[in-house]
mmCIF file of C-alpha atoms in Angstrom:
data_model
loop_
_atom_site.group_PDB
_atom_site.id
_atom_site.type_symbol
_atom_site.label_atom_id
_atom_site.label_comp_id
_atom_site.label_asym_id
_atom_site.label_seq_id
_atom_site.Cartn_x
_atom_site.Cartn_y
_atom_site.Cartn_z
ATOM 1 C CA MET I 1 122.412 114.575 81.243
ATOM 2 C CA SER I 2 123.225 117.391 83.610
ATOM 3 C CA ASP I 3 123.674 116.475 87.252
ATOM 4 C CA SER I 4 122.015 119.697 88.406
ATOM 5 C CA LYS I 5 118.531 118.658 87.303
ATOM 6 C CA ASP I 6 116.340 116.033 88.878
ATOM 7 C CA TYR I 7 114.706 113.502 86.613
ATOM 8 C CA VAL I 8 111.858 111.064 86.975
ATOM 9 C CA SER I 9 112.714 107.846 85.163
ATOM 10 C CA ARG I 10 110.607 105.024 83.879
ATOM 11 C CA ALA I 11 111.685 101.932 82.055
ATOM 12 C CA ASP I 12 110.040 100.494 78.992
ATOM 13 C CA GLU I 13 110.911 97.627 76.656
ATOM 14 C CA LEU I 14 113.409 99.703 74.664
ATOM 15 C CA GLY I 15 115.204 101.412 77.526
ATOM 16 C CA ASN I 16 114.649 104.236 79.977
ATOM 17 C CA ILE I 17 112.771 107.479 79.632
ATOM 18 C CA HIS I 18 113.980 110.372 81.812
ATOM 19 C CA ILE I 19 111.634 113.310 82.348
ATOM 20 C CA SER I 20 112.964 116.418 84.046
ATOM 21 C CA GLU I 21 111.054 117.627 87.089
ATOM 22 C CA GLU I 22 111.087 121.023 85.374
ATOM 23 C CA VAL I 23 109.080 119.510 82.517
ATOM 24 C CA LEU I 24 106.559 118.041 84.968
ATOM 25 C CA ALA I 25 106.304 121.441 86.670
ATOM 26 C CA ALA I 26 105.721 123.166 83.327
ATOM 27 C CA ILE I 27 102.996 120.670 82.389
ATOM 28 C CA SER I 28 101.358 121.219 85.791
ATOM 29 C CA ALA I 29 101.545 124.998 85.495
ATOM 30 C CA ALA I 30 100.061 125.020 82.000
ATOM 31 C CA ALA I 31 97.196 122.747 83.060
ATOM 32 C CA ALA I 32 96.409 124.846 86.142
ATOM 33 C CA LEU I 33 96.449 128.102 84.177
ATOM 34 C CA GLU I 34 93.825 126.672 81.807
ATOM 35 C CA VAL I 35 91.334 126.357 84.676
ATOM 36 C CA GLU I 36 88.857 129.238 84.635
ATOM 37 C CA GLY I 37 89.448 131.524 87.581
ATOM 38 C CA VAL I 38 93.171 130.864 88.007
ATOM 39 C CA SER I 39 94.845 134.224 87.431
ATOM 40 C CA SER I 40 98.458 133.178 88.056
ATOM 41 C CA LEU I 41 100.641 130.766 89.960
ATOM 42 C CA GLY I 42 102.466 131.611 93.173
ATOM 43 C CA SER I 43 104.410 134.742 93.905
ATOM 44 C CA GLN I 44 106.231 134.547 90.560
ATOM 45 C CA GLY I 45 103.027 135.542 88.762
ATOM 46 C CA LYS I 46 103.216 135.457 85.002
ATOM 47 C CA LYS I 47 107.015 135.678 84.938
ATOM 48 C CA ASN I 48 107.720 131.950 85.398
ATOM 49 C CA PRO I 49 104.647 129.943 86.454
ATOM 50 C CA ALA I 50 106.530 126.638 86.777
ATOM 51 C CA ARG I 51 108.519 128.072 89.732
ATOM 52 C CA ALA I 52 105.334 127.939 91.827
ATOM 53 C CA VAL I 53 105.115 124.172 91.274
ATOM 54 C CA HIS I 54 107.060 121.586 93.258
ATOM 55 C CA ILE I 55 107.380 117.983 92.082
ATOM 56 C CA LYS I 56 108.267 115.027 94.272
ATOM 57 C CA LEU I 57 108.388 111.325 93.519
ATOM 58 C CA GLU I 58 107.003 109.068 96.248
ATOM 59 C CA GLU I 59 106.860 105.302 95.739
ATOM 60 C CA GLU I 60 107.036 105.596 91.935
ATOM 61 C CA LYS I 61 104.186 108.133 91.864
ATOM 62 C CA VAL I 62 104.285 111.870 91.253
ATOM 63 C CA VAL I 63 103.206 114.315 93.965
ATOM 64 C CA VAL I 64 102.548 117.881 92.807
ATOM 65 C CA SER I 65 102.342 120.887 95.135
ATOM 66 C CA MET I 66 101.453 124.316 93.799
ATOM 67 C CA SER I 67 100.367 127.748 94.878
ATOM 68 C CA VAL I 68 97.784 129.675 92.857
ATOM 69 C CA LEU I 69 96.229 133.105 92.782
ATOM 70 C CA MET I 70 92.570 133.015 91.894
ATOM 71 C CA ALA I 71 90.281 135.623 90.417
ATOM 72 C CA TYR I 72 87.680 137.102 92.741
ATOM 73 C CA GLY I 73 84.234 135.545 92.453
ATOM 74 C CA HIS I 74 85.205 131.894 92.086
ATOM 75 C CA THR I 75 84.570 129.171 94.650
ATOM 76 C CA ILE I 76 87.836 127.972 96.183
ATOM 77 C CA PRO I 77 86.856 124.290 96.735
ATOM 78 C CA GLU I 78 85.484 123.961 93.177
ATOM 79 C CA MET I 79 88.541 125.596 91.661
ATOM 80 C CA GLY I 80 90.877 123.479 93.774
ATOM 81 C CA LYS I 81 89.190 120.294 92.577
ATOM 82 C CA ALA I 82 89.270 121.479 88.942
ATOM 83 C CA ILE I 83 92.990 122.289 89.216
ATOM 84 C CA GLN I 84 93.735 118.897 90.793
ATOM 85 C CA GLU I 85 91.898 117.058 88.032
ATOM 86 C CA ALA I 86 93.430 119.121 85.208
ATOM 87 C CA VAL I 87 96.988 118.637 86.503
ATOM 88 C CA LYS I 88 96.506 114.894 87.112
ATOM 89 C CA VAL I 89 95.067 114.299 83.639
ATOM 90 C CA ALA I 90 97.754 116.400 81.928
ATOM 91 C CA ILE I 91 100.699 114.673 83.611
ATOM 92 C CA GLU I 92 99.305 111.166 83.253
ATOM 93 C CA SER I 93 98.316 111.601 79.594
ATOM 94 C CA MET I 94 101.543 113.344 78.535
ATOM 95 C CA THR I 95 104.064 111.251 80.479
ATOM 96 C CA GLY I 96 102.449 107.939 81.391
ATOM 97 C CA LEU I 97 103.460 108.542 85.017
ATOM 98 C CA GLU I 98 100.913 108.055 87.793
ATOM 99 C CA VAL I 99 99.963 111.046 89.953
ATOM 100 C CA SER I 100 99.124 110.211 93.557
ATOM 101 C CA ALA I 101 98.393 113.752 94.795
ATOM 102 C CA VAL I 102 97.988 117.324 93.634
ATOM 103 C CA ASN I 103 98.200 119.720 96.585
ATOM 104 C CA VAL I 104 96.817 123.180 95.826
ATOM 105 C CA SER I 105 97.380 126.218 98.045
ATOM 106 C CA VAL I 106 95.378 129.353 97.293
ATOM 107 C CA GLY I 107 97.876 132.077 98.101
ATOM 108 C CA GLY I 108 95.758 135.069 97.182
ATOM 109 C CA ILE I 109 92.873 136.570 95.275
ATOM 110 C CA ASP I 110 93.101 138.948 92.345
ATOM 111 C CA PHE I 111 90.426 141.623 92.477
ATOM 112 C CA PRO I 112 89.166 143.337 89.327
ATOM 113 C CA GLU I 113 90.576 146.791 88.682
ATOM 114 C CA ARG I 114 88.119 149.588 89.316
ATOM 115 C CA VAL I 115 88.085 152.452 86.897
#
């Protein structure tokens, strides 16, 4: 494996499984973008959504921090909770790793274009 990437590792009965933090960020980004009202992630927009996601491992648990842009007309606390739940479920179901926190920052609001 390349030394330039960070991996989260977990052992099972047959050996070790190494999951790149980039993979965890991509899973998180995909889950967040499925939440109604999320227009894009961070300042990278649609170019590379996973760049707006930061993964950290604390005491064998995953901590996710992300920045989102939401569509105008949605309630920020409700969307934040929906994003947290979607990301937690996606990571835990796809990787078997436990998520201890999903920190969501709303960095902006996308307004509809007026014609």
